[in-house]
XYZ file of C-alpha atoms in Angstrom:
715
model
C -64.969 16.322 -258.814
C -62.776 17.236 -261.813
C -63.253 20.611 -263.384
C -64.876 20.692 -266.813
C -62.876 21.904 -269.779
C -64.547 25.166 -270.887
C -65.895 25.179 -274.434
C -64.385 28.269 -276.043
C -65.547 28.111 -279.662
C -69.262 28.766 -280.295
C -70.988 27.107 -283.214
C -72.068 30.532 -284.522
C -71.715 34.241 -283.695
C -74.055 37.161 -284.338
C -71.908 40.248 -284.892
C -72.701 43.900 -285.583
C -73.614 45.202 -282.142
C -72.087 48.537 -281.201
C -71.767 47.920 -277.472
C -72.160 45.347 -274.698
C -75.119 43.054 -275.433
C -77.420 43.651 -272.465
C -80.361 41.359 -273.289
C -81.446 38.584 -275.657
C -84.784 36.846 -276.280
C -86.077 34.325 -278.823
C -89.497 34.207 -280.465
C -91.872 31.239 -280.195
C -91.794 30.783 -283.977
C -88.209 29.480 -283.558
C -87.149 31.685 -286.483
C -86.168 34.967 -284.862
C -84.214 36.520 -282.033
C -84.061 40.083 -280.649
C -81.047 41.633 -278.902
C -80.443 44.871 -277.008
C -77.151 46.727 -277.297
C -76.299 50.402 -276.946
C -79.234 52.592 -277.996
C -80.904 50.065 -280.283
C -82.611 46.690 -280.686
C -81.819 44.220 -283.447
C -84.044 41.547 -284.975
C -82.211 38.477 -286.288
C -83.140 35.571 -288.551
C -81.918 32.495 -286.668
C -81.794 30.325 -289.775
C -79.556 32.618 -291.815
C -77.863 34.500 -288.959
C -78.670 37.789 -290.689
C -79.938 40.931 -288.940
C -83.278 41.810 -290.533
C -84.084 45.060 -288.713
C -82.484 47.609 -286.404
C -84.827 49.557 -284.079
C -83.502 52.819 -282.638
C -84.378 53.425 -279.010
C -82.554 56.790 -278.624
C -81.425 55.900 -275.097
C -79.198 53.162 -273.702
C -81.274 49.953 -273.640
C -80.850 47.860 -270.495
C -83.685 45.336 -270.739
C -86.143 43.731 -273.138
C -88.946 41.163 -273.111
C -90.955 39.274 -275.741
C -94.560 38.280 -275.076
C -95.324 34.555 -275.042
C -97.217 34.779 -278.363
C -94.353 36.740 -279.921
C -96.565 39.675 -280.940
C -94.977 42.275 -278.631
C -91.469 43.398 -277.762
C -90.845 45.763 -274.858
C -87.562 47.553 -274.189
C -86.477 49.630 -271.185
C -83.677 52.192 -271.035
C -81.467 54.081 -268.588
C -83.793 57.096 -268.553
C -86.688 55.015 -267.221
C -88.595 54.886 -270.529
C -90.329 51.877 -272.103
C -91.055 51.470 -275.820
C -93.334 48.734 -277.177
C -92.661 47.262 -280.625
C -94.511 45.038 -283.065
C -93.025 41.558 -282.721
C -93.366 40.762 -286.410
C -92.390 44.001 -288.148
C -90.269 45.730 -285.511
C -92.307 48.943 -285.838
C -92.827 50.957 -282.637
C -96.368 50.704 -281.287
C -96.034 53.398 -278.600
C -94.197 56.593 -277.927
C -91.649 56.307 -275.113
C -93.562 55.667 -271.877
C -92.055 57.371 -268.832
C -92.371 54.310 -266.617
C -89.683 55.114 -264.045
C -87.397 57.955 -263.031
C -84.176 56.087 -263.851
C -82.680 52.780 -265.100
C -85.087 49.975 -265.986
C -83.091 46.828 -265.306
C -85.792 44.249 -266.022
C -89.015 43.710 -267.998
C -91.259 40.653 -268.040
C -94.614 39.892 -269.710
C -97.225 37.931 -267.779
C -97.868 34.418 -269.177
C -101.233 35.509 -270.655
C -99.683 38.635 -272.155
C -102.116 41.048 -270.486
C -99.530 42.770 -268.285
C -95.922 43.918 -268.456
C -93.889 44.193 -265.261
C -91.028 46.700 -265.052
C -88.339 46.914 -262.362
C -86.127 49.938 -261.859
C -83.242 51.451 -259.979
C -85.807 53.852 -258.512
C -86.666 50.982 -256.109
C -90.114 50.299 -257.551
C -91.792 47.610 -259.655
C -94.813 48.531 -261.773
C -97.417 46.634 -263.793
C -98.716 47.929 -267.116
C -101.880 46.999 -269.037
C -100.729 45.812 -272.481
C -103.876 47.111 -274.212
C -103.967 50.636 -272.813
C -100.397 50.877 -271.506
C -101.754 52.453 -268.353
C -100.286 51.547 -264.987
C -102.179 48.852 -263.079
C -102.509 49.686 -259.399
C -99.905 51.290 -257.204
C -96.189 50.644 -257.631
C -94.619 47.929 -255.517
C -92.210 49.723 -253.178
C -89.131 47.516 -252.972
C -86.825 49.662 -250.772
C -83.816 48.844 -252.965
C -82.697 48.791 -256.613
C -84.697 46.221 -258.596
C -82.427 44.003 -260.714
C -84.675 41.214 -262.015
C -88.401 40.409 -262.127
C -90.178 37.221 -263.239
C -93.825 36.123 -263.339
C -94.513 32.597 -262.121
C -95.629 30.193 -264.886
C -99.262 30.415 -263.742
C -99.090 34.220 -263.551
C -100.230 34.362 -259.919
C -96.909 35.382 -258.366
C -94.255 37.959 -259.208
C -90.686 37.422 -257.980
C -88.509 40.513 -257.621
C -84.744 40.483 -257.063
C -83.380 43.644 -255.446
C -79.902 44.502 -254.261
C -80.986 43.620 -250.720
C -83.363 40.677 -251.003
C -85.771 38.541 -253.014
C -89.422 39.617 -252.776
C -92.335 37.481 -253.981
C -95.825 38.978 -254.271
C -99.263 37.499 -254.819
C -100.510 39.601 -257.731
C -104.134 39.074 -256.783
C -103.797 40.458 -253.257
C -100.470 42.311 -253.532
C -99.447 40.471 -250.353
C -95.803 39.634 -249.943
C -94.710 36.046 -249.386
C -92.486 35.769 -246.264
C -89.352 34.908 -248.207
C -86.007 36.620 -248.645
C -82.467 36.009 -249.842
C -79.796 38.399 -251.082
C -79.607 37.415 -254.790
C -79.797 39.446 -258.012
C -81.213 37.160 -260.732
C -84.247 34.869 -261.028
C -85.785 31.967 -262.939
C -88.866 29.796 -262.362
C -88.976 26.175 -263.452
C -91.703 25.570 -266.069
C -93.902 23.710 -263.564
C -93.597 26.542 -261.025
C -92.461 24.248 -258.205
C -88.985 25.776 -258.001
C -87.541 29.286 -257.983
C -83.849 29.641 -258.779
C -81.945 32.725 -257.624
C -78.415 33.799 -258.533
C -76.078 35.670 -256.207
C -73.773 38.663 -256.481
C -69.976 38.862 -256.051
C -70.269 38.275 -252.316
C -72.031 34.921 -252.881
C -71.854 33.861 -256.558
C -73.965 30.734 -256.106
C -77.415 29.588 -257.256
C -80.067 28.807 -254.638
C -83.008 26.507 -255.325
C -86.266 27.176 -253.443
C -89.385 25.051 -252.978
C -92.259 27.385 -253.868
C -94.720 25.512 -251.668
C -92.712 26.109 -248.483
C -90.153 28.738 -249.590
C -87.465 26.590 -248.021
C -84.104 26.129 -249.709
C -83.539 22.762 -251.396
C -80.093 21.269 -250.939
C -76.840 23.186 -250.883
C -76.142 26.220 -253.083
C -74.915 25.451 -256.588
C -71.254 26.400 -256.720
C -69.065 27.067 -259.745
C -69.243 30.748 -260.625
C -66.724 33.163 -259.104
C -68.489 36.479 -259.786
C -72.028 37.903 -259.956
C -74.633 35.785 -261.750
C -76.453 38.243 -264.010
C -78.977 35.877 -265.600
C -80.538 32.433 -265.102
C -82.772 30.567 -267.547
C -84.378 27.091 -267.526
C -84.804 25.084 -270.732
C -88.355 24.390 -271.979
C -88.220 20.770 -270.775
C -87.344 21.891 -267.242
C -84.267 19.656 -267.099
C -81.372 22.040 -267.722
C -80.387 25.453 -266.335
C -78.039 28.003 -267.888
C -76.460 30.834 -265.894
C -74.483 33.839 -267.170
C -71.848 35.419 -264.947
C -69.387 38.260 -264.880
C -66.676 35.579 -264.515
C -66.777 35.226 -268.352
C -68.620 31.895 -268.251
C -72.035 30.500 -268.997
C -72.546 27.314 -267.013
C -74.973 24.567 -268.014
C -76.444 22.681 -265.061
C -78.551 19.554 -264.770
C -81.514 20.453 -262.581
C -82.040 16.941 -261.228
C -78.697 16.762 -259.416
C -77.519 20.407 -259.613
C -74.301 19.445 -261.394
C -72.471 21.534 -263.979
C -72.329 19.526 -267.181
C -70.761 22.109 -269.503
C -69.152 25.544 -269.363
C -68.946 28.030 -272.216
C -66.130 30.549 -271.917
C -66.454 34.110 -273.258
C -63.719 36.734 -273.699
C -65.461 39.035 -271.198
C -68.286 39.075 -268.661
C -71.603 37.588 -269.793
C -74.755 39.558 -269.008
C -77.565 37.612 -270.697
C -78.440 34.076 -271.742
C -81.411 32.147 -273.116
C -82.271 28.757 -274.592
C -83.599 28.270 -278.091
C -87.266 27.274 -278.220
C -86.377 23.616 -278.860
C -83.771 23.681 -276.050
C -80.987 22.471 -278.334
C -78.977 25.694 -278.288
C -77.882 28.390 -275.859
C -77.595 32.043 -276.896
C -75.476 34.337 -274.739
C -74.265 37.930 -274.896
C -71.180 39.506 -273.392
C -68.940 42.541 -273.400
C -67.359 41.606 -276.753
C -70.444 43.014 -278.600
C -71.381 39.532 -279.891
C -74.169 37.004 -279.340
C -72.670 33.501 -279.225
C -74.650 30.369 -280.049
C -73.641 27.123 -278.341
C -74.874 23.572 -278.859
C -76.385 21.870 -275.818
C -74.652 18.474 -275.441
C -76.570 15.437 -276.703
C -78.495 13.489 -274.013
C -76.132 10.544 -274.455
C -73.107 12.737 -273.760
C -74.927 14.331 -270.823
C -75.715 10.939 -269.318
C -72.127 9.719 -269.636
C -70.652 13.033 -268.451
C -72.902 13.203 -265.399
C -72.265 9.553 -264.572
C -68.538 10.183 -264.860
C -68.685 13.034 -262.347
C -70.792 10.951 -259.982
C -68.283 8.106 -260.173
C -65.298 10.383 -259.630
C -66.917 11.993 -256.590
C -67.741 8.565 -255.152
C -71.509 8.704 -255.742
C -71.522 5.296 -257.403
C -75.233 4.581 -256.954
C -76.105 7.808 -258.796
C -73.680 6.918 -261.601
C -75.209 3.448 -261.888
C -78.742 4.863 -261.910
C -77.946 7.411 -264.625
C -76.332 4.838 -266.897
C -79.150 2.352 -266.267
C -81.727 5.004 -267.239
C -79.908 5.616 -270.498
C -79.509 1.888 -271.194
C -83.247 1.362 -270.629
C -84.011 3.812 -273.438
C -80.988 2.923 -275.610
C -80.430 -0.801 -275.179
C -77.825 -1.012 -277.971
C -75.401 1.492 -276.440
C -72.232 -0.554 -276.013
C -70.441 2.442 -274.482
C -73.043 2.756 -271.713
C -72.698 -0.932 -270.836
C -68.914 -0.697 -270.638
C -69.156 2.420 -268.478
C -71.654 0.778 -266.157
C -69.188 -2.117 -265.929
C -66.580 0.379 -264.714
C -69.034 1.595 -262.045
C -69.726 -1.963 -260.935
C -65.973 -2.501 -260.699
C -65.707 0.519 -258.434
C -68.433 -1.047 -256.281
C -66.544 -4.370 -256.319
C -69.628 -6.034 -257.813
C -67.457 -8.127 -260.115
C -70.201 -10.429 -261.428
C -72.293 -7.526 -262.723
C -69.164 -5.782 -263.984
C -68.325 -8.854 -266.056
C -71.932 -9.189 -267.308
C -72.008 -5.593 -268.539
C -68.575 -5.926 -270.152
C -69.662 -9.041 -272.041
C -72.913 -7.313 -273.086
C -70.933 -4.339 -274.417
C -68.646 -6.589 -276.469
C -71.610 -8.588 -277.819
C -73.225 -5.383 -279.083
C -70.005 -4.056 -280.564
C -66.416 -5.123 -279.808
C -64.460 -2.062 -278.669
C -61.486 -0.917 -276.645
C -63.637 0.154 -273.682
C -65.545 -3.143 -273.792
C -62.411 -5.266 -273.552
C -60.834 -2.978 -270.950
C -63.926 -3.311 -268.748
C -63.807 -7.106 -269.210
C -60.111 -7.231 -268.262
C -60.787 -5.179 -265.124
C -63.692 -7.473 -264.172
C -61.534 -10.599 -264.634
C -58.836 -9.090 -262.400
C -61.477 -8.329 -259.791
C -62.669 -11.932 -259.835
C -59.072 -13.173 -259.568
C -58.901 -14.605 -263.100
C -55.462 -13.148 -263.779
C -54.574 -15.350 -266.770
C -57.908 -14.583 -268.468
C -57.431 -10.894 -267.726
C -54.014 -10.845 -269.421
C -55.504 -12.453 -272.521
C -58.382 -9.947 -272.638
C -56.001 -6.973 -272.332
C -53.999 -8.443 -275.220
C -57.155 -8.555 -277.358
C -57.989 -4.984 -276.342
C -54.716 -3.857 -277.941
C -56.248 -4.754 -281.324
C -58.632 -1.798 -280.916
C -56.053 0.924 -280.267
C -55.685 1.687 -284.002
C -51.933 1.335 -283.414
C -52.030 4.703 -281.684
C -49.136 4.883 -279.196
C -50.988 7.152 -276.763
C -54.030 4.877 -276.741
C -51.807 1.833 -276.229
C -50.011 3.617 -273.395
C -53.364 4.351 -271.786
C -54.481 0.714 -272.124
C -51.319 -0.522 -270.406
C -51.878 1.914 -267.537
C -55.381 0.490 -267.092
C -53.863 -2.975 -267.095
C -51.286 -1.953 -264.432
C -54.029 -0.610 -262.161
C -56.186 -3.714 -262.622
C -53.274 -6.064 -261.908
C -52.264 -4.084 -258.847
C -55.852 -4.289 -257.574
C -55.612 -8.057 -257.965
C -52.533 -8.089 -255.666
C -50.122 -8.527 -258.588
C -47.972 -5.730 -257.166
C -44.657 -6.754 -258.660
C -46.046 -7.260 -262.165
C -47.919 -3.941 -262.040
C -44.886 -2.043 -260.752
C -42.638 -3.604 -263.395
C -45.083 -2.740 -266.176
C -45.313 0.834 -264.941
C -41.526 1.108 -264.695
C -41.094 -0.127 -268.267
C -43.783 2.277 -269.507
C -42.140 5.209 -267.785
C -38.766 4.273 -269.285
C -40.148 3.738 -272.780
C -42.399 6.827 -272.779
C -40.940 9.365 -270.324
C -42.809 12.285 -271.903
C -46.010 10.518 -272.959
C -48.312 12.412 -270.588
C -49.035 12.811 -266.897
C -50.922 9.560 -266.456
C -47.894 7.486 -265.495
C -47.104 9.984 -262.753
C -50.669 9.764 -261.432
C -50.649 5.971 -261.529
C -47.407 6.022 -259.559
C -49.129 8.239 -256.987
C -52.032 5.807 -256.844
C -49.765 2.796 -256.270
C -47.942 4.631 -253.480
C -51.258 5.535 -251.858
C -52.473 1.953 -251.965
C -49.207 0.636 -250.516
C -49.327 3.366 -247.871
C -52.846 2.368 -246.876
C -51.770 -1.269 -246.537
C -48.828 -0.201 -244.367
C -51.113 2.023 -242.288
C -53.514 -0.849 -241.678
C -50.533 -2.974 -240.657
C -49.395 -0.297 -238.147
C -46.170 0.190 -240.158
C -46.330 3.943 -239.802
C -42.829 4.816 -241.037
C -43.342 2.768 -244.185
C -46.770 4.362 -244.669
C -45.299 7.846 -244.289
C -42.689 7.090 -246.981
C -45.360 5.974 -249.474
C -47.661 8.903 -248.704
C -44.803 11.380 -249.132
C -43.920 9.818 -252.484
C -47.588 10.012 -253.533
C -47.788 13.692 -252.600
C -44.618 14.402 -254.597
C -46.114 12.638 -257.622
C -49.413 14.511 -257.345
C -47.555 17.816 -256.993
C -45.744 17.113 -260.258
C -48.907 16.088 -262.087
C -50.766 19.204 -260.929
C -48.256 21.363 -262.801
C -48.952 19.604 -266.109
C -51.765 19.981 -268.609
C -54.328 17.207 -268.096
C -57.188 18.557 -270.188
C -56.636 16.041 -272.971
C -56.906 13.238 -270.420
C -60.362 14.249 -269.258
C -61.635 14.176 -272.832
C -60.993 10.423 -272.942
C -64.272 8.661 -272.180
C -62.440 5.759 -270.510
C -60.190 7.913 -268.359
C -62.956 8.639 -265.877
C -62.772 5.112 -264.482
C -59.013 5.338 -264.038
C -59.292 8.848 -262.627
C -61.955 7.800 -260.135
C -59.781 4.870 -259.085
C -56.857 7.200 -258.454
C -58.673 9.663 -256.214
C -57.054 9.728 -252.787
C -59.482 8.035 -250.473
C -61.127 10.480 -248.088
C -60.878 7.949 -245.290
C -57.114 7.761 -245.758
C -56.744 11.536 -245.808
C -58.897 11.941 -242.725
C -56.980 9.255 -240.817
C -53.580 10.735 -241.599
C -54.725 14.301 -240.941
C -56.349 13.379 -237.629
C -53.293 11.446 -236.493
C -50.873 14.276 -237.342
C -53.198 16.849 -235.808
C -53.444 14.934 -232.526
C -49.679 14.530 -232.305
C -49.214 18.183 -233.199
C -51.557 19.270 -230.407
C -49.598 17.147 -227.936
C -46.314 18.657 -229.103
C -47.754 22.166 -228.843
C -49.001 21.521 -225.303
C -45.521 20.261 -224.373
C -43.993 23.401 -225.941
C -42.135 21.216 -228.434
C -42.741 23.852 -231.074
C -40.456 22.447 -233.763
C -42.224 19.063 -233.816
C -45.605 20.754 -233.667
C -44.746 22.879 -236.713
C -43.692 19.799 -238.706
C -46.852 17.890 -237.809
C -49.206 20.780 -238.617
C -47.378 21.277 -241.912
C -48.023 17.606 -242.730
C -51.747 18.088 -242.038
C -51.801 21.064 -244.398
C -49.861 19.169 -247.089
C -52.499 16.427 -246.964
C -55.015 18.998 -248.209
C -56.634 19.968 -244.928
C -58.941 22.953 -245.419
C -59.861 23.340 -241.750
C -58.587 26.429 -239.968
C -57.519 24.340 -236.937
C -54.185 23.303 -238.459
C -53.399 26.895 -239.401
C -54.452 28.264 -235.991
C -52.298 25.766 -234.124
C -49.482 26.128 -236.645
C -49.477 29.890 -236.092
C -49.347 29.384 -232.322
C -46.423 26.971 -232.695
C -44.561 29.470 -234.868
C -45.251 32.191 -232.291
C -43.753 29.953 -229.622
C -40.690 29.483 -231.824
C -40.638 33.261 -232.474
C -40.918 32.663 -236.225
C -42.969 35.798 -236.714
C -43.276 35.721 -240.523
C -44.398 32.072 -240.595
C -46.856 32.772 -237.776
C -48.230 35.703 -239.746
C -48.696 33.591 -242.905
C -50.654 30.965 -240.966
C -52.713 33.702 -239.278
C -53.589 35.227 -242.653
C -54.739 31.807 -243.874
C -56.985 31.550 -240.801
C -58.545 34.905 -241.760
C -59.023 33.695 -245.334
C -60.780 30.517 -244.180
C -62.961 32.242 -241.570
C -63.075 36.037 -242.091
C -65.776 36.521 -239.456
C -63.719 34.992 -236.620
C -61.540 37.025 -234.253
C -58.926 34.276 -233.950
C -57.034 35.062 -237.154
C -56.714 38.724 -236.206
C -55.651 37.787 -232.671
C -52.819 35.683 -234.105
C -51.956 38.399 -236.628
C -51.671 40.924 -233.783
C -49.358 38.624 -231.847
C -47.125 37.980 -234.889
C -46.888 41.659 -235.825
C -46.193 42.656 -232.243
C -43.439 40.053 -232.055
C -41.966 41.410 -235.291
C -42.133 44.937 -233.747
C -44.565 46.203 -236.395
C -46.550 48.002 -233.749
C -48.817 50.202 -235.878
C -49.975 47.212 -237.952
C -50.349 45.193 -234.759
C -52.681 47.843 -233.327
C -54.742 47.775 -236.533
C -55.085 43.990 -236.286
C -55.996 44.287 -232.614
C -58.722 46.829 -233.423
C -60.219 44.535 -236.078
C -60.096 41.646 -233.605
C -62.190 43.661 -231.142
C -64.743 44.473 -233.865
C -65.018 40.756 -234.694
C -65.654 39.993 -231.037
C -68.398 42.626 -230.911
C -70.016 41.255 -234.072
C -69.916 37.592 -233.069
C -73.264 35.795 -232.980
C -72.324 33.706 -229.917
C -72.609 35.438 -226.554
C -69.534 33.562 -225.252
C -67.391 35.056 -228.017
C -68.746 38.575 -227.449
C -67.959 38.251 -223.728
C -64.277 37.793 -224.578
C -64.151 41.503 -225.349
C -64.247 42.147 -221.587
C -60.687 40.803 -221.386
C -59.407 43.622 -223.566
C -59.581 47.394 -223.798
C -59.649 49.296 -227.068
C -56.392 51.076 -228.085
C -58.195 54.426 -227.862
C -59.200 53.611 -224.270
C -55.596 52.731 -223.440
C -54.422 55.994 -224.981
C -56.944 57.964 -222.921
C -55.821 56.191 -219.722
C -52.170 56.990 -220.432
C -53.004 60.629 -221.161
C -54.890 60.930 -217.878
C -51.973 59.412 -215.967
C -49.528 61.818 -217.616
C -51.641 64.865 -216.809
C -52.048 63.756 -213.193
C -48.279 63.387 -212.922
C -47.708 66.791 -214.497
C -50.252 68.443 -212.225
C -48.515 67.032 -209.142
C -44.931 67.594 -210.331
C -43.049 70.559 -208.700
C -42.047 73.367 -211.046
C -38.326 73.948 -211.550
C -36.621 76.920 -213.252
C -32.904 77.175 -213.989
C -31.121 80.553 -214.146
C -28.900 80.161 -217.191
C -26.682 83.066 -216.139
C -25.780 81.739 -212.711
C -26.366 78.078 -213.371
C -28.457 77.842 -210.191
C -32.001 76.677 -209.601
C -34.464 79.438 -208.753
C -36.744 79.277 -205.785
C -40.029 77.588 -206.652
C -42.225 80.503 -205.570
C -40.583 82.865 -208.093
C -40.956 80.624 -211.145
C -44.369 81.787 -212.274
C -43.447 85.424 -211.605
C -40.291 85.216 -213.754
C -41.969 83.302 -216.572
C -44.830 85.767 -216.771
C -42.351 88.672 -216.795
C -40.452 87.504 -219.878
C -42.757 85.119 -221.786
C -46.404 84.820 -222.837
C -45.988 81.111 -223.543
C -43.224 78.626 -222.801
C -42.707 75.168 -224.382
C -39.716 73.184 -223.187
C -38.894 70.288 -225.569
C -36.543 67.683 -224.267
C -35.772 64.102 -225.342
C -35.266 61.830 -222.346
C -32.299 59.495 -222.611
C -30.143 57.441 -220.265
C -28.044 59.206 -217.549
C -30.297 62.237 -217.374
C -29.563 64.830 -214.653
C -31.816 64.435 -211.620
C -32.976 67.131 -209.202
C -30.576 66.042 -206.481
C -27.662 66.222 -208.933
C -28.000 69.993 -209.365
C -29.757 71.091 -206.152
C -27.740 74.042 -204.644
C -25.007 73.563 -207.270
C -23.765 75.619 -210.228
C -24.551 73.638 -213.353
C -21.527 74.942 -215.240
C -19.149 73.709 -212.506
C -20.338 70.109 -212.565
C -18.530 67.252 -214.298
C -19.911 67.475 -217.856
C -20.755 63.844 -218.541
C -23.939 62.233 -219.851
C -27.060 64.159 -218.978
C -25.080 66.910 -217.157
C -23.213 67.778 -220.364
C -26.494 67.949 -222.272
C -28.017 70.202 -219.586
C -24.969 72.504 -219.653
C -25.221 72.755 -223.442
C -28.944 73.449 -223.189
C -28.355 76.303 -220.703
C -25.614 77.848 -222.824
C -27.822 77.859 -225.907
C -30.719 79.310 -223.936
C -28.457 82.024 -222.519
């Protein structure tokens, strides 16, 4: 799936805060908003964008909540105090309530407004009666810092996000639901059937939970790269917004869990909410500003989501989304032309042609005629297709870039209709005429090479296939270095882009073939060939650690220590919990004679073996001993040798060895403590070399000369 272009310019900004904006909430009257920043709250008029009141809290405000009827505002600070304010006037209704002993990270009113829940760093969650402001029942002991709390829409459950887990309690019985996950932010869907939780830096994903079974639904939502501080669902229950420390607010479609827009901030975002009508998003970040963003129109959302589905190969989903929009907007010529593109991807040429004709009948357009030309090519009506593409040129507004794009579409369509020579010639002429137009010609070249490579592969012409695939990879490498954002903004480009995606089947076939041959070369100790084949697997975009593991082993066999180390580090990156990467790292470092680092890697490898979940992996530890155990064994061997070694003492005056029995007597006579330091080298003097001989009279070579010098200095 292509990455969305972040929207960087908000439609409006609310300035005047004195610090990081920690919290934001809107009122049900649609007219007002309240924000928390520094030691104060601010009330804003959403129509004029003007701050109408500033409420001093006297301590750093970390959290706020607005009751569902808009009559109450509650704010919590870093000293554990809560203040309640009048929602209309902004006047304080209570003195500071000492609710907790330290930071209050989250506040949330119950749906009926009768209770306020507060969650704190003191590892407790408390409920407060909103008439008396007395605590209701005992605190909920959470055993970890509380970061977010949310009542379920029916008010029966309370979800609590701590640093360690998610806890859900039945407020009637105070019983805990058997459910846990290590996330730090929460949001219920309006119907209460789903609970969304956002993760921290270690797992910056969103998890969706079925509240009837507390089982996770689908895979985690990926996109953020740092902690997700806040999640909110729009009033209609169709869209989700998440604010992250990665400087982005992401807008997701709940039905398919896809990101449909991203809003980029200059710093980390800590809070986000929807407007009451769901048409806008309000977010706060470290730049002391609340930014207001427009939620994309449903038509744009439908087309955008369908585009992503088509690009990722989920053609049935793309067709369904466009059909849903057409059913409610039957005069949308764009939707018909886009559904024609989807039908073309599915090779349903009759329906592709029907939708193209319908689009043109509603309103003649460039996309309508392009979709008709593609459909004609698919049906084999090449002459008709050429005529339709000629007519399409009338709708380019004589814009050279648009015309260039149209001709690229034509080249792809003709190539798909087996008009290879004509398509290649057209592309060649385009590249010559517009060498710097944009990156699309390069990508189309890559596509043509891929298609020709696939044909050669199917025909068992492997050398020819390899040449085309190499050329395609070179083209894609070039295009990846260029700016393609303007391409993705083109509503027609998504069909071309989806057509140019390297087929997963092709990638898998080539990777598997190279991997198999590489394994055979490695087994035969043909390390050079193995390295080339594993490199080819990696170049084809393989993300499995197998190619890197085997590549590291091949480099070890070739004694290419640095290359082996690079592959080993990639193995660790792909699977940090495995011992294999550290085992390879140890071997590479040892080969490179970096012994201290090798020992460190070896120690980590042993810890990974101990922590493995599989018993078979843990049993591998029995093959090794820890470096500290080896050191102890060596020390014991040395001391045993020293204990059994005969004592020798040399008289430096006479140059003769003393009798063994007098050594201790002489040493005790002259010294309290003796330490003899000596570096052992080659050609050292042995006992038999000096036994019954005068050291000074010996031939002074090698170790004898060193011993003579040592005696002279000692004397």
